[in-house]
Tab-separated table of C-alpha atoms and ligand atoms in Angstrom:
chain	number	residue	atom	x	y	z
A	675	UNK	CA	-7.747	7.165	-28.367
A	676	UNK	CA	-8.575	9.243	-31.446
A	677	UNK	CA	-6.801	9.410	-34.923
A	678	UNK	CA	-3.310	10.640	-34.780
A	679	UNK	CA	-4.273	13.996	-36.353
A	680	UNK	CA	-1.052	15.910	-35.315
A	681	UNK	CA	1.202	13.229	-36.572
A	682	UNK	CA	4.096	14.222	-38.520
A	683	UNK	CA	5.557	11.930	-41.165
A	684	UNK	CA	8.724	11.219	-39.001
A	685	UNK	CA	6.731	10.071	-36.221
A	686	UNK	CA	6.148	6.544	-35.575
A	687	UNK	CA	3.290	4.497	-34.169
A	688	UNK	CA	4.819	1.861	-31.995
A	689	UNK	CA	1.427	0.038	-31.259
A	690	UNK	CA	-2.055	1.141	-30.853
A	691	UNK	CA	-1.953	3.667	-28.036
A	692	UNK	CA	1.775	4.388	-28.402
A	693	UNK	CA	3.675	6.649	-30.726
A	694	UNK	CA	7.266	8.132	-30.810
A	695	UNK	CA	7.083	11.915	-31.664
A	696	UNK	CA	10.440	12.703	-33.334
A	697	UNK	CA	12.045	15.887	-32.082
A	698	UNK	CA	8.662	17.027	-30.526
A	699	UNK	CA	10.659	18.689	-27.380
A	700	UNK	CA	13.389	19.976	-29.504
A	701	UNK	CA	12.837	23.643	-29.397
A	702	UNK	CA	12.407	23.592	-25.635
A	703	UNK	CA	15.846	21.668	-24.963
A	704	UNK	CA	17.691	24.267	-23.139
A	705	UNK	CA	14.695	25.436	-21.034
A	706	UNK	CA	14.087	21.748	-20.120
A	707	UNK	CA	17.705	21.274	-19.050
A	708	UNK	CA	17.762	24.410	-17.187
A	709	UNK	CA	14.510	23.318	-15.286
A	710	UNK	CA	16.167	20.008	-14.571
A	711	UNK	CA	19.173	21.597	-13.131
A	712	UNK	CA	17.169	23.720	-10.865
A	713	UNK	CA	14.916	20.653	-9.846
A	714	UNK	CA	18.243	18.911	-8.910
A	715	UNK	CA	19.441	21.609	-6.789
A	716	UNK	CA	16.519	21.385	-4.655
A	717	UNK	CA	15.961	17.551	-4.856
A	718	UNK	CA	19.203	15.997	-5.819
A	719	UNK	CA	19.508	12.897	-8.003
A	720	UNK	CA	20.119	9.668	-5.981
A	721	UNK	CA	20.409	6.120	-6.894
A	722	UNK	CA	17.338	4.292	-5.135
A	723	UNK	CA	17.438	0.873	-3.853
A	724	UNK	CA	14.995	-1.592	-5.310
A	725	UNK	CA	12.742	-3.712	-2.907
A	726	UNK	CA	15.141	-6.588	-3.657
A	727	UNK	CA	18.146	-4.624	-2.144
A	728	UNK	CA	19.981	-3.571	-5.489
A	729	UNK	CA	21.065	0.003	-6.245
A	730	UNK	CA	19.513	1.355	-9.426
A	731	UNK	CA	22.206	2.501	-11.955
A	732	UNK	CA	19.806	5.153	-13.213
A	733	UNK	CA	19.770	8.275	-10.871
A	734	UNK	CA	16.381	9.674	-10.191
A	735	UNK	CA	14.612	12.689	-8.756
A	736	UNK	CA	10.907	14.049	-9.156
A	737	UNK	CA	9.011	17.243	-9.696
A	738	UNK	CA	5.427	17.935	-8.940
A	739	UNK	CA	2.961	17.101	-6.252
A	740	UNK	CA	3.845	13.533	-6.148
A	741	UNK	CA	7.117	11.797	-6.794
A	742	UNK	CA	7.973	8.311	-7.472
A	743	UNK	CA	10.208	6.469	-5.147
A	744	UNK	CA	11.748	2.798	-4.444
A	745	UNK	CA	13.177	1.520	-1.346
A	746	UNK	CA	13.279	-1.805	0.753
A	747	UNK	CA	9.491	-1.328	1.175
A	748	UNK	CA	8.590	-1.371	-2.369
A	749	UNK	CA	7.854	1.042	-5.191
A	750	UNK	CA	5.378	3.988	-4.625
A	751	UNK	CA	4.459	7.585	-4.839
A	752	UNK	CA	5.119	10.027	-2.234
A	753	UNK	CA	4.500	13.734	-1.736
A	754	UNK	CA	7.823	14.258	-0.087
A	755	UNK	CA	11.492	13.732	-0.932
A	756	UNK	CA	12.615	11.236	1.659
A	757	UNK	CA	16.092	12.925	1.465
A	758	UNK	CA	14.835	16.136	3.046
A	759	UNK	CA	11.345	15.376	4.098
A	760	UNK	CA	9.881	18.264	2.220
A	761	UNK	CA	7.724	18.687	-0.809
A	762	UNK	CA	9.118	17.722	-4.350
A	763	UNK	CA	9.934	20.870	-6.283
A	764	UNK	CA	7.012	22.163	-8.343
A	765	UNK	CA	6.304	20.988	-11.910
A	766	UNK	CA	7.663	23.675	-14.131
A	767	UNK	CA	4.634	25.178	-16.423
A	768	UNK	CA	6.901	24.192	-19.536
A	769	UNK	CA	6.690	20.636	-18.316
A	770	UNK	CA	2.980	20.487	-17.904
A	771	UNK	CA	2.258	22.164	-21.269
A	772	UNK	CA	4.754	20.037	-23.073
A	773	UNK	CA	3.262	16.885	-21.610
A	774	UNK	CA	-0.193	18.066	-22.268
A	775	UNK	CA	0.530	18.927	-25.937
A	776	UNK	CA	2.304	15.739	-26.550
A	777	UNK	CA	-0.446	13.536	-25.240
A	778	UNK	CA	-3.082	15.639	-27.322
A	779	UNK	CA	-0.825	14.892	-30.517
A	780	UNK	CA	-1.509	11.254	-29.912
A	781	UNK	CA	-5.182	11.763	-29.083
A	782	UNK	CA	-5.142	11.672	-25.335
A	783	UNK	CA	-6.957	15.006	-24.547
A	784	UNK	CA	-6.566	16.911	-21.348
A	785	UNK	CA	-3.592	15.073	-19.758
A	786	UNK	CA	-2.714	16.831	-16.575
A	787	UNK	CA	0.354	15.142	-15.132
A	788	UNK	CA	0.894	15.526	-11.235
A	789	UNK	CA	4.202	13.551	-11.173
A	790	UNK	CA	7.460	13.918	-13.122
A	791	UNK	CA	10.027	11.428	-12.591
A	792	UNK	CA	13.542	12.654	-13.866
A	793	UNK	CA	15.967	9.924	-14.715
A	794	UNK	CA	19.737	10.435	-15.232
A	795	UNK	CA	21.694	7.897	-17.235
A	796	UNK	CA	25.542	7.804	-17.133
A	797	UNK	CA	27.627	5.466	-19.405
A	798	UNK	CA	26.653	1.932	-18.343
A	799	UNK	CA	23.389	2.698	-16.715
A	800	UNK	CA	20.186	0.879	-17.790
A	801	UNK	CA	16.522	0.017	-16.969
A	802	UNK	CA	15.440	-3.439	-17.048
A	803	UNK	CA	12.207	-4.473	-18.788
A	804	UNK	CA	9.257	-3.368	-16.723
A	805	UNK	CA	5.832	-2.314	-16.632
A	806	UNK	CA	4.729	1.029	-15.181
A	807	UNK	CA	1.850	-0.110	-12.936
A	808	UNK	CA	2.476	1.807	-9.627
A	809	UNK	CA	-0.231	4.601	-10.786
A	810	UNK	CA	-3.635	3.951	-9.551
A	811	UNK	CA	-5.065	5.676	-12.534
A	812	UNK	CA	-4.185	3.422	-15.596
A	813	UNK	CA	-6.551	5.237	-17.857
A	814	UNK	CA	-4.072	8.211	-18.334
A	815	UNK	CA	-1.309	7.888	-20.764
A	816	UNK	CA	2.515	8.465	-19.751
A	817	UNK	CA	4.568	10.890	-21.725
A	818	UNK	CA	8.353	10.456	-21.707
A	819	UNK	CA	10.974	12.940	-22.857
A	820	UNK	CA	14.631	12.249	-23.995
A	821	UNK	CA	17.438	14.580	-23.567
A	822	UNK	CA	21.095	14.179	-24.220
A	823	UNK	CA	22.896	11.158	-25.373
A	824	UNK	CA	20.884	8.524	-27.465
A	825	UNK	CA	19.623	5.491	-25.897
A	826	UNK	CA	18.024	2.261	-27.168
A	827	UNK	CA	14.567	1.979	-26.188
A	828	UNK	CA	13.349	-1.709	-25.578
A	829	UNK	CA	9.737	-2.235	-26.443
A	830	UNK	CA	8.015	-5.289	-25.487
A	831	UNK	CA	4.369	-6.601	-25.395
A	832	UNK	CA	1.853	-7.175	-22.828
A	833	UNK	CA	3.708	-10.187	-21.230
A	834	UNK	CA	7.450	-10.314	-20.251
A	835	UNK	CA	8.325	-12.972	-22.581
A	836	UNK	CA	6.911	-11.246	-25.715
A	837	UNK	CA	9.400	-10.280	-28.594
A	838	UNK	CA	11.114	-6.995	-27.757
A	839	UNK	CA	11.780	-4.264	-30.486
A	840	UNK	CA	14.346	-1.633	-30.360
A	841	UNK	CA	14.218	1.951	-31.120
A	842	UNK	CA	16.688	4.820	-30.688
A	843	UNK	CA	15.689	7.577	-28.795
A	844	UNK	CA	17.277	10.906	-29.557
A	845	UNK	CA	17.593	14.140	-27.904
A	846	UNK	CA	14.173	15.966	-28.101
A	847	UNK	CA	12.007	12.637	-28.838
A	848	UNK	CA	8.938	12.102	-27.123
A	849	UNK	CA	7.201	9.011	-26.515
A	850	UNK	CA	3.472	8.816	-25.438
A	851	UNK	CA	1.568	5.605	-24.489
A	852	UNK	CA	-1.692	4.914	-22.875
A	853	UNK	CA	-4.968	3.047	-23.804
A	854	UNK	CA	-4.347	-0.305	-24.959
A	855	UNK	CA	-0.353	0.117	-24.699
A	856	UNK	CA	-0.529	1.453	-20.993
A	857	UNK	CA	0.979	-1.672	-19.549
A	858	UNK	CA	3.450	-2.689	-22.391
A	859	UNK	CA	6.673	-3.914	-21.040
A	860	UNK	CA	9.516	-1.621	-21.830
A	861	UNK	CA	13.156	-0.478	-20.861
A	862	UNK	CA	16.264	1.257	-21.766
A	863	UNK	CA	19.551	-0.863	-22.922
A	864	UNK	CA	22.814	0.094	-21.338
A	865	UNK	CA	23.890	3.559	-22.171
A	866	UNK	CA	26.918	3.514	-24.423
A	867	UNK	CA	29.629	6.004	-23.778
A	868	UNK	CA	28.946	9.243	-26.254
A	869	UNK	CA	28.833	12.805	-25.926
A	870	UNK	CA	26.035	15.307	-26.438
A	871	UNK	CA	26.752	19.129	-26.728
A	872	UNK	CA	24.417	20.028	-23.975
A	873	UNK	CA	24.585	17.162	-21.538
A	874	UNK	CA	28.188	15.671	-21.994
A	875	UNK	CA	28.085	11.937	-21.400
A	876	UNK	CA	24.446	12.167	-19.823
A	877	UNK	CA	21.187	11.200	-20.860
A	878	UNK	CA	17.968	12.487	-19.104
A	879	UNK	CA	14.465	11.357	-19.389
A	880	UNK	CA	11.355	13.069	-18.108
A	881	UNK	CA	8.350	10.757	-17.515
A	882	UNK	CA	5.104	12.388	-16.621
A	883	UNK	CA	2.253	10.432	-15.135
A	884	UNK	CA	-1.143	10.791	-13.484
A	885	UNK	CA	-0.336	8.852	-10.281
A	886	UNK	CA	-3.387	8.843	-8.123
B	1404	MD6	C1	13.534	6.118	-19.884
B	1404	MD6	N1	11.469	5.440	-19.376
B	1404	MD6	O1	13.347	6.374	-21.120
B	1404	MD6	C2	12.886	5.317	-19.104
B	1404	MD6	N2	8.294	4.258	-18.717
B	1404	MD6	O2	14.616	6.459	-19.616
B	1404	MD6	C3	10.412	4.825	-18.901
B	1404	MD6	O3	10.663	3.832	-17.911
B	1404	MD6	C4	9.074	4.803	-19.290
B	1404	MD6	O4	9.957	6.208	-21.125
B	1404	MD6	C5	7.028	4.606	-18.984
B	1404	MD6	C6	6.644	5.604	-20.025
B	1404	MD6	C7	7.515	6.048	-20.858
B	1404	MD6	C8	8.970	5.775	-20.401
B	1405	FE	FE1	8.772	2.898	-17.337
């Protein structure tokens, strides 16, 4: 983790190894949303089942060599979409470049994501506090891009019971975390009904990971 050299004054360091880059993806918003639509036409959004048997309120799909999935057997990465049994759609070049540039802006050089989990939130959807620990390689950061309706990001600590801070994630914001912050508990509060000119009532989130 180097100095935050590419930091803008609107940017926010959440913790050592974690930063919110305000509007970092804004200039690519339409291209990113077009790519999401293309991915979803090949690998549709679906509500996965948790290992405990609950239907997730956030709908998900993936792009890249590996995709994150959940079912009764657990959480894992897989190289095919269980719905069709074929490979996930390829990761668009724009996604790879954006993720790599955002990681570098926070001091993580040469981040090459192999998985992009695409989350779609409708009003009322939420993601409970969790750690991202299904990746074998925890040395690599995670890059997360928010599009559409604003959401409240829950940012906790290294233990589930630690105090939780709340930040608004706006359209075009990017969060990067890794190093000492890699296993921070985090989540997304219940999405409030609102409208965004490009996505209607929906929020999308792209999270880029090095999975294997
Ligand atoms: C979301 N994001 O923002 C959910 N996980 O919709 C995550 O759970 C997440 O944003 C790891 C790293 C970044 C994230
Ligand atoms: Fe997460």
